[in-house]
Tab-separated table of N, CA and C in Angstrom:
chain	number	residue	atom	x	y	z
A	1	MET	N	101.082	101.531	-5.758
A	1	MET	CA	99.590	102.140	-5.630
A	1	MET	C	99.452	102.910	-6.592
A	2	PRO	N	98.290	103.229	-7.583
A	2	PRO	CA	98.106	103.721	-8.689
A	2	PRO	C	97.780	105.107	-8.008
A	3	ALA	N	98.712	105.896	-9.019
A	3	ALA	CA	98.657	107.520	-9.119
A	3	ALA	C	97.516	107.707	-9.081
A	4	GLN	N	97.256	108.677	-8.260
A	4	GLN	CA	95.702	109.773	-7.780
A	4	GLN	C	95.811	110.961	-8.737
A	5	ALA	N	94.470	110.988	-9.713
A	5	ALA	CA	93.865	111.515	-9.975
A	5	ALA	C	94.195	113.295	-9.817
A	6	THR	N	94.899	114.299	-10.663
A	6	THR	CA	94.462	115.672	-9.824
A	6	THR	C	93.292	116.035	-10.497
A	7	GLY	N	93.079	116.530	-8.711
A	7	GLY	CA	91.101	117.666	-8.864
A	7	GLY	C	90.672	117.698	-10.212
A	8	SER	N	89.815	119.095	-10.672
A	8	SER	CA	89.339	118.328	-11.860
A	8	SER	C	89.209	119.385	-13.183
A	9	ALA	N	88.689	119.305	-13.659
A	9	ALA	CA	89.311	119.941	-14.855
A	9	ALA	C	90.245	121.224	-14.946
A	10	ALA	N	91.122	121.556	-15.647
A	10	ALA	CA	91.839	123.137	-15.798
A	10	ALA	C	90.750	123.665	-16.349
A	11	ALA	N	90.830	125.335	-15.715
A	11	ALA	CA	90.007	126.085	-17.015
A	11	ALA	C	91.002	126.616	-18.417
A	12	PRO	N	90.179	127.165	-19.304
A	12	PRO	CA	91.298	127.021	-20.001
A	12	PRO	C	92.303	127.839	-20.005
A	13	ALA	N	93.440	127.924	-20.949
A	13	ALA	CA	94.436	128.466	-20.301
A	13	ALA	C	94.707	129.969	-21.273
A	14	GLY	N	94.817	130.752	-20.699
A	14	GLY	CA	95.211	132.257	-21.243
A	14	GLY	C	96.175	132.982	-20.633
A	15	PRO	N	96.095	134.090	-21.434
A	15	PRO	CA	96.968	135.080	-19.948
A	15	PRO	C	95.890	135.655	-19.351
A	16	GLU	N	96.750	136.135	-17.769
A	16	GLU	CA	95.597	137.080	-16.939
A	16	GLU	C	96.501	137.796	-16.806
A	17	PHE	N	95.914	138.927	-16.220
A	17	PHE	CA	95.981	140.492	-15.773
A	17	PHE	C	95.041	140.517	-14.408
A	18	LEU	N	95.814	141.523	-13.918
A	18	LEU	CA	95.502	141.404	-12.232
A	18	LEU	C	96.167	143.348	-11.181
A	19	ALA	N	95.011	144.115	-11.250
A	19	ALA	CA	95.772	145.363	-11.176
A	19	ALA	C	94.869	145.380	-9.401
A	20	THR	N	95.654	145.641	-8.073
A	20	THR	CA	94.748	146.523	-7.013
A	20	THR	C	95.215	146.807	-6.643
A	21	ASP	N	94.420	147.448	-5.295
A	21	ASP	CA	94.965	149.287	-4.862
A	21	ASP	C	93.957	148.587	-3.554
A	22	PRO	N	94.272	149.067	-2.047
A	22	PRO	CA	93.708	148.703	-0.831
A	22	PRO	C	92.222	148.533	-1.034
A	23	ARG	N	92.202	149.282	-1.809
A	23	ARG	CA	89.907	149.001	-1.734
A	23	ARG	C	89.299	148.584	-2.659
A	24	ASN	N	90.075	148.281	-4.600
A	24	ASN	CA	89.319	147.978	-5.680
A	24	ASN	C	90.449	147.213	-6.512
A	25	ALA	N	89.536	146.482	-7.074
A	25	ALA	CA	90.152	145.223	-8.066
A	25	ALA	C	89.946	145.098	-9.662
A	26	VAL	N	90.542	144.857	-10.665
A	26	VAL	CA	90.759	144.157	-11.909
A	26	VAL	C	90.995	143.190	-12.458
A	27	VAL	N	90.274	142.382	-12.434
A	27	VAL	CA	90.656	141.290	-12.972
A	27	VAL	C	90.280	140.559	-14.112
A	28	ILE	N	91.409	140.134	-14.876
A	28	ILE	CA	90.508	139.933	-16.485
A	28	ILE	C	91.384	138.353	-16.841
A	29	ASP	N	91.042	137.116	-16.981
A	29	ASP	CA	91.238	136.181	-17.591
A	29	ASP	C	90.250	135.772	-18.415
A	30	ALA	N	90.871	133.795	-18.321
A	30	ALA	CA	90.112	133.230	-19.802
A	30	ALA	C	88.655	132.769	-18.975
A	31	GLU	N	87.943	133.191	-17.544
A	31	GLU	CA	86.509	133.782	-17.443
A	31	GLU	C	86.290	135.069	-17.863
A	32	GLY	N	86.659	136.221	-18.196
A	32	GLY	CA	86.635	137.153	-18.313
A	32	GLY	C	86.829	138.348	-17.591
A	33	VAL	N	85.383	139.586	-17.301
A	33	VAL	CA	86.192	140.812	-16.437
A	33	VAL	C	85.877	140.796	-15.311
A	34	SER	N	86.705	141.276	-14.169
A	34	SER	CA	86.439	140.805	-12.455
A	34	SER	C	86.298	142.674	-12.374
A	35	PHE	N	85.787	143.257	-11.889
A	35	PHE	CA	85.461	144.308	-11.280
A	35	PHE	C	85.403	143.883	-9.718
A	36	GLU	N	86.245	145.028	-8.518
A	36	GLU	CA	86.049	144.210	-7.388
A	36	GLU	C	85.680	146.318	-6.690
A	37	GLN	N	84.202	146.931	-6.266
A	37	GLN	CA	85.157	148.393	-5.467
A	37	GLN	C	84.276	147.991	-4.813
A	38	HIS	N	85.632	148.804	-3.567
A	38	HIS	CA	84.872	148.574	-1.965
A	38	HIS	C	84.227	147.468	-1.408
A	39	GLY	N	84.886	146.374	-2.334
A	39	GLY	CA	83.775	145.111	-0.596
A	39	GLY	C	83.223	144.402	-2.448
A	40	ARG	N	82.424	145.141	-3.372
A	40	ARG	CA	81.783	144.377	-4.065
A	40	ARG	C	81.812	143.986	-5.477
A	41	THR	N	81.517	143.207	-6.507
A	41	THR	CA	82.367	142.206	-7.535
A	41	THR	C	81.214	142.531	-8.346
A	42	ALA	N	81.834	142.500	-9.108
A	42	ALA	CA	80.770	142.897	-10.555
A	42	ALA	C	81.892	141.967	-11.423
A	43	ASP	N	81.304	140.682	-12.307
A	43	ASP	CA	81.359	139.820	-12.897
A	43	ASP	C	81.147	139.721	-14.384
A	44	PHE	N	82.181	139.928	-15.540
A	44	PHE	CA	81.438	139.344	-16.767
A	44	PHE	C	82.339	138.614	-17.674
A	45	ALA	N	81.284	137.411	-18.049
A	45	ALA	CA	81.821	136.941	-19.426
A	45	ALA	C	81.312	137.628	-20.548
A	46	TRP	N	83.110	136.747	-20.659
A	46	TRP	CA	83.678	136.838	-22.685
A	46	TRP	C	81.869	137.446	-23.218
A	47	ARG	N	81.065	136.674	-23.204
A	47	ARG	CA	79.879	136.504	-24.448
A	47	ARG	C	78.925	137.323	-23.768
A	48	GLN	N	79.785	138.361	-22.555
A	48	GLN	CA	78.579	138.951	-22.019
A	48	GLN	C	78.841	140.798	-23.257
A	49	ILE	N	80.586	140.552	-23.300
A	49	ILE	CA	81.429	141.947	-23.578
A	49	ILE	C	81.258	142.397	-24.860
A	50	GLN	N	80.554	143.433	-24.919
A	50	GLN	CA	81.463	144.004	-26.746
A	50	GLN	C	82.090	144.484	-26.218
A	51	HIS	N	83.089	145.690	-25.471
A	51	HIS	CA	84.286	146.175	-25.772
A	51	HIS	C	84.632	146.122	-24.831
A	52	VAL	N	85.931	146.142	-23.854
A	52	VAL	CA	86.430	146.553	-23.281
A	52	VAL	C	87.548	148.382	-23.474
A	53	HIS	N	87.384	148.941	-22.831
A	53	HIS	CA	88.010	150.215	-23.010
A	53	HIS	C	88.998	150.751	-21.254
A	54	TYR	N	90.295	151.293	-21.422
A	54	TYR	CA	90.303	151.837	-20.580
A	54	TYR	C	91.925	152.946	-21.069
A	55	LYS	N	92.303	153.389	-19.910
A	55	LYS	CA	92.942	155.272	-19.509
A	55	LYS	C	93.120	155.341	-18.352
A	56	ARG	N	94.088	156.365	-18.489
A	56	ARG	CA	94.480	156.903	-17.516
A	56	ARG	C	93.712	157.592	-17.093
A	57	GLY	N	93.300	157.430	-15.560
A	57	GLY	CA	92.232	158.561	-14.629
A	57	GLY	C	92.815	160.005	-14.963
A	58	PRO	N	91.555	160.592	-14.197
A	58	PRO	CA	92.216	162.042	-13.996
A	58	PRO	C	93.132	163.228	-13.406
A	59	PHE	N	93.446	161.999	-12.318
A	59	PHE	CA	94.117	162.033	-10.798
A	59	PHE	C	94.959	161.732	-11.293
A	60	GLY	N	96.520	161.373	-10.292
A	60	GLY	CA	97.386	160.419	-10.063
A	60	GLY	C	98.204	159.575	-10.551
A	61	ASN	N	97.547	158.573	-10.433
A	61	ASN	CA	98.343	156.999	-10.864
A	61	ASN	C	96.956	155.764	-11.149
A	62	VAL	N	96.034	156.633	-11.419
A	62	VAL	CA	95.005	155.861	-11.626
A	62	VAL	C	94.528	155.180	-13.108
A	63	LEU	N	94.449	154.246	-13.295
A	63	LEU	CA	93.892	152.449	-14.734
A	63	LEU	C	92.042	152.832	-14.006
A	64	MET	N	91.534	153.362	-15.252
A	64	MET	CA	90.961	153.230	-15.402
A	64	MET	C	89.820	152.226	-16.324
A	65	VAL	N	89.147	151.344	-16.122
A	65	VAL	CA	88.862	150.760	-16.747
A	65	VAL	C	87.546	149.901	-16.795
A	66	ALA	N	86.740	149.817	-18.559
A	66	ALA	CA	85.309	149.869	-18.910
A	66	ALA	C	84.969	149.092	-19.443
A	67	VAL	N	83.884	148.069	-19.283
A	67	VAL	CA	82.944	146.943	-19.695
A	67	VAL	C	82.102	147.758	-20.470
A	68	VAL	N	82.182	147.222	-22.348
A	68	VAL	CA	80.757	147.504	-22.552
A	68	VAL	C	79.525	146.911	-23.314
A	69	LEU	N	78.895	146.202	-22.152
A	69	LEU	CA	78.220	145.774	-23.147
A	69	LEU	C	77.305	145.272	-24.163
A	70	PRO	N	76.300	144.339	-25.379
A	70	PRO	CA	76.186	145.142	-26.137
A	70	PRO	C	75.328	145.974	-26.562
A	71	ASP	N	74.262	146.521	-25.269
A	71	ASP	CA	72.852	147.006	-24.519
A	71	ASP	C	73.059	148.253	-24.916
A	72	GLY	N	74.672	148.799	-24.629
A	72	GLY	CA	75.503	149.817	-24.641
A	72	GLY	C	75.430	150.416	-23.375
A	73	ARG	N	75.179	149.559	-21.970
A	73	ARG	CA	75.392	149.746	-20.968
A	73	ARG	C	76.531	149.608	-20.811
A	74	PHE	N	77.222	150.549	-20.176
A	74	PHE	CA	78.729	150.495	-19.648
A	74	PHE	C	79.031	150.164	-18.129
A	75	PHE	N	79.681	149.578	-17.787
A	75	PHE	CA	80.403	149.357	-16.584
A	75	PHE	C	81.677	149.852	-16.370
A	76	GLU	N	82.057	150.831	-14.996
A	76	GLU	CA	83.876	151.383	-14.814
A	76	GLU	C	84.153	150.847	-13.828
A	77	ALA	N	85.379	150.051	-13.316
A	77	ALA	CA	86.133	150.526	-12.455
A	77	ALA	C	87.430	151.193	-12.378
A	78	ALA	N	88.079	151.821	-11.162
A	78	ALA	CA	90.000	152.586	-10.824
A	78	ALA	C	90.415	151.805	-9.998
A	79	VAL	N	91.437	151.664	-10.896
A	79	VAL	CA	92.659	151.413	-9.562
A	79	VAL	C	93.695	152.197	-9.403
A	80	THR	N	94.500	152.570	-8.361
A	80	THR	CA	95.149	153.252	-8.116
A	80	THR	C	96.656	152.631	-8.199
A	81	ALA	N	97.616	152.715	-8.650
A	81	ALA	CA	99.167	151.945	-8.600
A	81	ALA	C	99.798	153.243	-7.323
A	82	ARG	N	100.601	152.629	-6.707
A	82	ARG	CA	101.542	153.195	-6.054
A	82	ARG	C	102.144	153.995	-6.842
A	83	ASN	N	102.225	153.761	-8.149
A	83	ASN	CA	103.513	155.202	-8.731
A	83	ASN	C	103.157	154.790	-10.395
A	84	GLN	N	104.048	155.815	-11.128
A	84	GLN	CA	104.267	155.887	-12.946
A	84	GLN	C	104.432	154.540	-13.486
A	85	ALA	N	105.454	154.068	-12.598
A	85	ALA	CA	106.180	152.865	-13.075
A	85	ALA	C	105.112	151.665	-13.000
A	86	LYS	N	104.795	151.557	-11.835
A	86	LYS	CA	102.862	150.312	-11.968
A	86	LYS	C	102.561	151.040	-13.381
A	87	LEU	N	101.646	152.069	-13.214
A	87	LEU	CA	100.605	152.400	-13.556
A	87	LEU	C	100.508	151.727	-15.180
A	88	GLN	N	102.182	152.307	-15.401
A	88	GLN	CA	102.698	152.238	-17.184
A	88	GLN	C	102.891	150.139	-17.552
A	89	THR	N	103.173	149.545	-16.518
A	89	THR	CA	103.545	148.180	-16.336
A	89	THR	C	102.257	147.397	-16.571
A	90	TRP	N	101.137	148.013	-15.798
A	90	TRP	CA	99.605	148.050	-16.350
A	90	TRP	C	98.748	147.980	-17.024
A	91	PHE	N	99.550	149.566	-17.929
A	91	PHE	CA	98.918	149.250	-19.695
A	91	PHE	C	99.533	148.520	-20.444
A	92	THR	N	100.946	147.806	-20.137
A	92	THR	CA	101.140	147.285	-21.123
A	92	THR	C	101.059	145.854	-20.972
A	93	GLU	N	100.703	145.105	-19.579
A	93	GLU	CA	100.353	144.003	-19.747
A	93	GLU	C	98.614	144.048	-20.326
A	94	LEU	N	97.705	145.040	-19.865
A	94	LEU	CA	96.210	144.823	-19.746
A	94	LEU	C	96.450	145.023	-21.320
A	95	ALA	N	97.215	145.530	-22.576
A	95	ALA	CA	96.571	145.422	-23.915
A	95	ALA	C	96.857	144.209	-24.060
A	96	GLN	N	98.148	143.586	-23.688
A	96	GLN	CA	98.658	142.182	-24.127
A	96	GLN	C	97.244	141.519	-24.122
A	97	VAL	N	96.618	140.983	-23.215
A	97	VAL	CA	95.755	140.826	-22.432
A	97	VAL	C	94.228	140.774	-23.529
A	98	LEU	N	94.574	142.179	-23.002
A	98	LEU	CA	92.590	142.177	-24.068
A	98	LEU	C	92.675	141.733	-25.155
A	99	GLY	N	93.926	142.095	-26.228
A	99	GLY	CA	94.489	141.293	-27.171
A	99	GLY	C	94.346	140.494	-27.582
A	100	PHE	N	94.780	139.572	-26.691
A	100	PHE	CA	94.508	137.960	-26.716
A	100	PHE	C	92.939	137.755	-26.869
A	101	TYR	N	91.985	137.828	-25.334
A	101	TYR	CA	91.100	137.629	-25.959
A	101	TYR	C	90.188	138.116	-26.623
A	102	LEU	N	90.068	139.913	-26.839
A	102	LEU	CA	89.605	140.395	-28.804
A	102	LEU	C	89.492	140.114	-29.679
A	103	ALA	N	90.826	139.418	-29.693
A	103	ALA	CA	91.036	139.273	-31.027
A	103	ALA	C	90.244	138.417	-32.184
A	104	GLY	N	90.654	138.636	-32.895
A	104	GLY	CA	89.328	138.232	-33.961
A	104	GLY	C	87.868	138.997	-33.596
A	105	ARG	N	87.294	139.690	-32.513
A	105	ARG	CA	85.686	140.186	-32.667
A	105	ARG	C	85.497	141.082	-33.769
A	106	GLY	N	84.197	141.223	-34.697
A	106	GLY	CA	84.189	142.519	-35.641
A	106	GLY	C	84.007	143.294	-34.804
A	107	SER	N	84.366	144.528	-34.382
A	107	SER	CA	83.394	145.323	-33.887
A	107	SER	C	84.258	146.667	-33.677
């Protein structure tokens, strides 16, 4: 019996980033950036994105991520880490993933 082909074509390979808390999530992958906050999702394809900024929130172990569109509009999401060590891991991973996807953009 011949071997069967598996599923559909795979999405382009690339690194992924995921930060979640009980209510919120930030996902960055080959498709773009997705925010989920309190059950609502916003997806941004890389072709729509001018910049992605991130920083530590003003209180606690909060990661804040902002997507800036070419027309100047921006959208933010915040995710709370369990502890400082997890937040630091997110910062390290996020820098690497964004570096991969945003490299070479003249902005």
